[in-house]
Amino acid sequence: MSSSTPLLAVDGLSVVFRGRGSDEVRAVDGVSFTLEEGRVTGLVGESGCGKSVTSLALMGLLPDRGVEVGGSAVMRLPEGPADLLRLPQRRMRDLRGSQMAMIFQDPLSSLNPVVPIGRQVTEILRRHRGMRGPAAEKEAAELLHRVGIPDPGRRLREYPHQLSGGMRQRALIAMAVACRPRVMIADEPTTALDVTIQAQILELLRDLVTEEGTALLMITHDLGVVAGLCDDINVLYAGRAVEKAPRAPLFAGPTHPYTVGLLGSIPRLDAPRGEPLTPIRGSINDNIAWTQGCAFAPRCDHYTMECLQGPPELVAAGAAAGTRTRGPDGGSGGEPVAEHVHRCVNPLRGTDTADRSAPEGPAAAGEDEEAQG
Amino acid sequence: MLRFIVRRLLQLIPTLGGLSILLFVWLQRLPGGPEYALLPDDATAEQRAALRRSLGLDEPITVQYLAFLRRIVQGDLGTSLGTGRPVTEEFFTRFPATFELGVTAMLIAVSVGVPLGYLAARRRGTVLDFAAVGGSLLGICTPVFFLAFILKVVFAERLGLFPSAFRLSPGMSRTDLTGFVVLDGLRTGEFDVVWDALLHLALPGLALASIPLAVIVRMTRASVLEVLGEDYVRTANAKGLHRNTVRTRHVMRNAMLPVVTAVGLLTGSLFAGAVLTESVFAFPGIGSFVYAATQGRDYPVLTGFILLIATMYVLINLLVDISYSLLDPRVRAQ
Ligand SMILES: Nc1ncnc2c1ncn2[C@@H]1O[C@H](COP(=O)(O)OP(=O)(O)OP(=O)(O)O)[C@@H](O)[C@H]1O
Ligand code: SF4
Ligand SMILES: [Mg+2]
């Protein structure tokens, strides 16, 4: 494996739900991104844009009936690269928890209410590391300690309802890191938590990435959360990426009206008092099919007739509008080689957004939130 | 926990008090009385009135009730008009038979109903699911009496696969330790007795199991479907746990909680079915005796048995609630 191949390369991922009788739902429609060791990749977008479905598809956790998954997700595994979307269920079960782990949004409902925390930690040690008895318990206590849970010996014997929200999420993180997975997916891990706890959990995740070299896929609807944490950011809208870039260029000069709208709805400390937030009007339900044009058009202040002439392509930002910059293969599934790409025919060009710079560190997100409250 | 148990036992007193009043009023309204059941058809009106007087039935109902209360406080439930033996004695000699029948029925209901409900949930929308749901609807709708009768006619009388009546074959000798035939047989090593008793339990047990079985299938199915959609099951799968671990520790442990409560309520309601089933199979338990007592207007037996059954019912549900609290730490904390 040359070091140039990414740890996990997701290419043209699509997920279609076909309910019996009902219309098909294209929850994810050709999403591509890569995960690298020690880097945090963000998946950002409003509720319903397909973030969770993307992560569940990668984990092989989508329902086994009524779902069609397309594209590929090639991961570098100890025994060679393999496409996660095509591995048999049994093999995926071996990988889940050991090579890849996931943290969910609601820590209370994500923990089994009738099983002690200790058991829920040791069961994964037993499954993937063959540890049992006192050895497993000792390791479980160490894991809890590591994620910042005080008095782990006692906590191991307690049940989820006896822990605070932040501690539950820490316990889930302990389970996720128990087998040193190389890919970790966090699906809105802080949404259900208090702002102060949010910042702590984000910091913990950042530390784990730095110390373990884990690749983290961070899912959120809140650009403020990713601001301090993510190295690369993918903005999704209605199942497709509408803008993607490393953190600095994205915050310095977002070009897609939707991204600008998302950024506009983050309160800023340096904004003059009383300046209204500019949330995006309408909701994700006000969209048209990508096949007809830009799905964001009904909510976009910049749309023109061109926006409704078929789906906009993902093109390099900064290049002349409409220039398609394909990879060397230039073929299907290839994506622009540019660092900063967007899917828009009338992109915004810097001037009105350039004064925006990325906030520093995960704590910055928390502070922003607190300033709001 | 102790306080919880004591409180529940204290609640038994007003429950039984209210129930006994209802029983008294109800028996009063029942057409015909012991004077018709106990005396020959050609008895004179004077003879019937005399009998009523000797039984104290001519007193105002409040006086009767107070007398009854006075006796009950001393643990005396009266004497059967039909057999002349104390009601409590009649109850406890017949209790083991009904207990064994009830346990058989609940074992059938749980051991078939839970796996079937689970499979129906996992294979939702398949033929198996429809069969399980449809079959359980049929089970709930079929009168127990009718089902018992059909089972007896087909499997006992026509096919001769099972005995059609009693607890044991005539002439079967056994060592009686406790009155529980199966348990005694296992203790003394008389396995022929055990086998014979099980054969006798099969058909009435099946008939009695029909309603609890149907309810358990539906409850398990609904509960499993709900739990399968829970986040913690997704977490368990995300941890890569083996299917079996997910199924037992994460799905079933949670899905069984409502079923446990249902099993308690169903066990209590078995007594109603036992009256009919035991009568059809001439099974010498509480049920058939209650049936006979109803025919014979045996007021002390009816009142005493129903109060004892109600006590059992409350105790069974107390046991179920205790085991529930052991299964669910969230309840334990309260
Ligand atoms: N099992 C399913 N069957 C049918 N449609 C589904 C299913 N799961 C998700 N969807 C649809 O897929 C789309 C994307 O859902 P997804 O859960 O990925 O959104 P999300 O971006 O994670 O939103 P949120 O921020 O609310 O978590 C939604 O329109 C949803 O209705
Ligand atoms: S393509 Fe058109 S409608 Fe879509 S975001 Fe760009 S300007 Fe708006
Ligand atoms: Mg989601």
Short mmCIF file of C-alpha atoms in Angstrom, two decimals, chain A residues 137-301:
data_model
loop_
_atom_site.label_atom_id
_atom_site.label_comp_id
_atom_site.label_asym_id
_atom_site.label_seq_id
_atom_site.Cartn_x
_atom_site.Cartn_y
_atom_site.Cartn_z
CA GLU A 137 -12.64 -5.53 33.32
CA LYS A 138 -9.29 -3.95 34.02
CA GLU A 139 -9.00 -2.86 30.41
CA ALA A 140 -12.56 -1.50 30.49
CA ALA A 141 -11.75 0.58 33.55
CA GLU A 142 -8.66 1.89 31.81
CA LEU A 143 -10.70 2.82 28.76
CA LEU A 144 -13.20 4.75 30.87
CA HIS A 145 -10.35 6.49 32.62
CA ARG A 146 -8.83 7.36 29.28
CA VAL A 147 -11.99 9.08 28.02
CA GLY A 148 -12.15 11.09 31.22
CA ILE A 149 -14.68 9.23 33.34
CA PRO A 150 -13.76 9.55 37.01
CA ASP A 151 -14.10 6.56 39.34
CA PRO A 152 -14.32 4.04 36.48
CA GLY A 153 -14.57 1.03 38.81
CA ARG A 154 -17.90 2.29 40.12
CA ARG A 155 -19.19 3.48 36.75
CA LEU A 156 -18.62 0.05 35.23
CA ARG A 157 -21.18 -1.42 37.60
CA GLU A 158 -23.74 1.30 36.92
CA TYR A 159 -26.49 1.44 34.33
CA PRO A 160 -26.82 4.09 31.62
CA HIS A 161 -29.60 5.98 33.43
CA GLN A 162 -27.25 6.55 36.36
CA LEU A 163 -24.73 8.49 34.24
CA SER A 164 -24.89 12.09 33.07
CA GLY A 165 -25.30 12.84 29.38
CA GLY A 166 -21.67 13.76 28.89
CA MET A 167 -20.51 10.68 30.72
CA ARG A 168 -22.72 8.45 28.60
CA GLN A 169 -21.19 9.86 25.46
CA ARG A 170 -17.74 9.33 26.95
CA ALA A 171 -18.69 5.73 27.70
CA LEU A 172 -19.77 5.27 24.07
CA ILE A 173 -16.51 6.79 22.92
CA ALA A 174 -14.68 4.35 25.22
CA MET A 175 -16.46 1.49 23.46
CA ALA A 176 -15.66 2.98 20.07
CA VAL A 177 -11.94 3.29 20.78
CA ALA A 178 -11.71 -0.01 22.69
CA CYS A 179 -10.12 -1.86 19.80
CA ARG A 180 -8.16 1.07 18.33
CA PRO A 181 -10.19 1.33 15.15
CA ARG A 182 -8.54 3.08 12.25
CA VAL A 183 -11.73 4.72 11.08
CA MET A 184 -14.12 6.37 13.46
CA ILE A 185 -17.44 7.90 12.51
CA ALA A 186 -19.11 10.37 14.85
CA ASP A 187 -22.70 11.14 13.88
CA GLU A 188 -23.62 14.42 15.56
CA PRO A 189 -21.95 13.29 18.78
CA THR A 190 -22.64 16.50 20.65
CA THR A 191 -26.11 17.51 19.51
CA ALA A 192 -27.80 16.04 22.56
CA LEU A 193 -25.35 17.59 25.04
CA ASP A 194 -24.95 20.89 26.91
CA VAL A 195 -22.68 23.41 25.24
CA THR A 196 -19.89 23.10 27.81
CA ILE A 197 -19.98 19.32 27.51
CA GLN A 198 -20.03 19.66 23.72
CA ALA A 199 -16.68 21.41 23.74
CA GLN A 200 -15.18 18.77 26.05
CA ILE A 201 -16.36 15.90 23.87
CA LEU A 202 -15.00 17.57 20.73
CA GLU A 203 -11.68 18.08 22.45
CA LEU A 204 -11.61 14.43 23.48
CA LEU A 205 -12.25 13.36 19.89
CA ARG A 206 -9.54 15.69 18.64
CA ASP A 207 -7.07 14.22 21.15
CA LEU A 208 -7.91 10.66 20.11
CA VAL A 209 -7.30 11.52 16.48
CA THR A 210 -3.99 13.14 17.30
CA GLU A 211 -2.78 10.41 19.65
CA GLU A 212 -4.00 7.34 17.79
CA GLY A 213 -3.81 8.58 14.24
CA THR A 214 -7.42 7.55 13.75
CA ALA A 215 -9.27 8.85 10.73
CA LEU A 216 -12.39 10.60 11.96
CA LEU A 217 -15.51 11.24 9.92
CA MET A 218 -17.33 14.00 11.75
CA ILE A 219 -21.00 14.41 10.93
CA THR A 220 -22.86 17.53 11.96
CA HIS A 221 -25.43 20.05 10.85
CA ASP A 222 -23.50 22.79 12.60
CA LEU A 223 -20.58 24.41 10.79
CA GLY A 224 -19.57 25.95 14.10
CA VAL A 225 -18.84 22.51 15.48
CA VAL A 226 -16.65 21.50 12.56
CA ALA A 227 -14.86 24.83 12.44
CA GLY A 228 -12.28 23.95 15.03
CA LEU A 229 -12.16 20.23 14.45
CA CYS A 230 -12.29 19.30 10.78
CA ASP A 231 -9.38 19.35 8.40
CA ASP A 232 -11.54 18.78 5.34
CA ILE A 233 -15.17 19.68 5.00
CA ASN A 234 -17.88 18.30 2.73
CA VAL A 235 -21.09 20.27 2.60
CA LEU A 236 -24.03 18.07 1.59
CA TYR A 237 -27.36 19.15 0.25
CA ALA A 238 -30.18 16.73 -0.62
CA GLY A 239 -27.83 13.78 -0.90
CA ARG A 240 -25.07 15.45 -2.92
CA ALA A 241 -21.92 17.33 -2.04
CA VAL A 242 -22.42 20.98 -2.95
CA GLU A 243 -19.07 22.27 -1.74
CA LYS A 244 -15.93 20.67 -0.43
CA ALA A 245 -12.64 22.14 0.67
CA PRO A 246 -10.07 22.06 3.44
CA ARG A 247 -11.11 24.07 6.46
CA ALA A 248 -9.14 27.26 5.77
CA PRO A 249 -10.30 27.95 2.21
CA LEU A 250 -13.85 26.96 3.05
CA PHE A 251 -14.15 29.37 5.94
CA ALA A 252 -12.13 32.05 4.20
CA GLY A 253 -14.11 32.01 0.99
CA PRO A 254 -17.17 29.79 0.75
CA THR A 255 -18.55 29.98 -2.76
CA HIS A 256 -21.77 27.99 -2.68
CA PRO A 257 -24.80 29.99 -1.58
CA TYR A 258 -25.87 27.13 0.68
CA THR A 259 -22.52 27.05 2.50
CA VAL A 260 -22.65 30.81 2.88
CA GLY A 261 -26.12 30.45 4.32
CA LEU A 262 -24.92 27.81 6.79
CA LEU A 263 -22.04 30.06 7.83
CA GLY A 264 -24.41 32.99 8.10
CA SER A 265 -26.44 31.13 10.65
CA ILE A 266 -23.47 30.80 13.01
CA PRO A 267 -23.49 33.66 15.52
CA ARG A 268 -20.14 35.47 15.57
CA LEU A 269 -18.50 37.14 18.53
CA ASP A 270 -17.12 39.98 16.41
CA ALA A 271 -20.38 40.77 14.66
CA PRO A 272 -21.95 44.09 15.63
CA ARG A 273 -24.61 43.65 18.28
CA GLY A 274 -28.11 43.33 16.99
CA GLU A 275 -27.08 42.26 13.50
CA PRO A 276 -29.59 39.61 12.55
CA LEU A 277 -28.49 36.06 11.81
CA THR A 278 -29.12 35.10 8.23
CA PRO A 279 -30.51 31.59 8.31
CA ILE A 280 -31.41 29.93 5.06
CA ARG A 281 -35.04 30.40 4.29
CA GLY A 282 -37.33 27.45 3.68
CA SER A 283 -36.43 23.90 4.53
CA ILE A 284 -34.79 20.93 2.89
CA ASN A 285 -38.22 19.78 1.82
CA ASP A 286 -38.45 22.71 -0.60
CA ASN A 287 -36.28 21.16 -3.24
CA ILE A 288 -36.43 19.88 -6.75
CA ALA A 289 -34.86 16.65 -7.96
CA TRP A 290 -31.18 16.97 -8.80
CA THR A 291 -31.97 15.53 -12.21
CA GLN A 292 -33.91 18.68 -13.06
CA GLY A 293 -31.44 21.23 -11.86
CA CYS A 294 -29.95 22.55 -8.66
CA ALA A 295 -31.90 21.06 -5.76
CA PHE A 296 -31.20 24.18 -3.71
CA ALA A 297 -32.74 26.53 -6.28
CA PRO A 298 -36.10 27.05 -4.50
CA ARG A 299 -34.24 28.46 -1.52
CA CYS A 300 -31.42 30.23 -3.31
CA ASP A 301 -31.17 34.01 -3.64
#
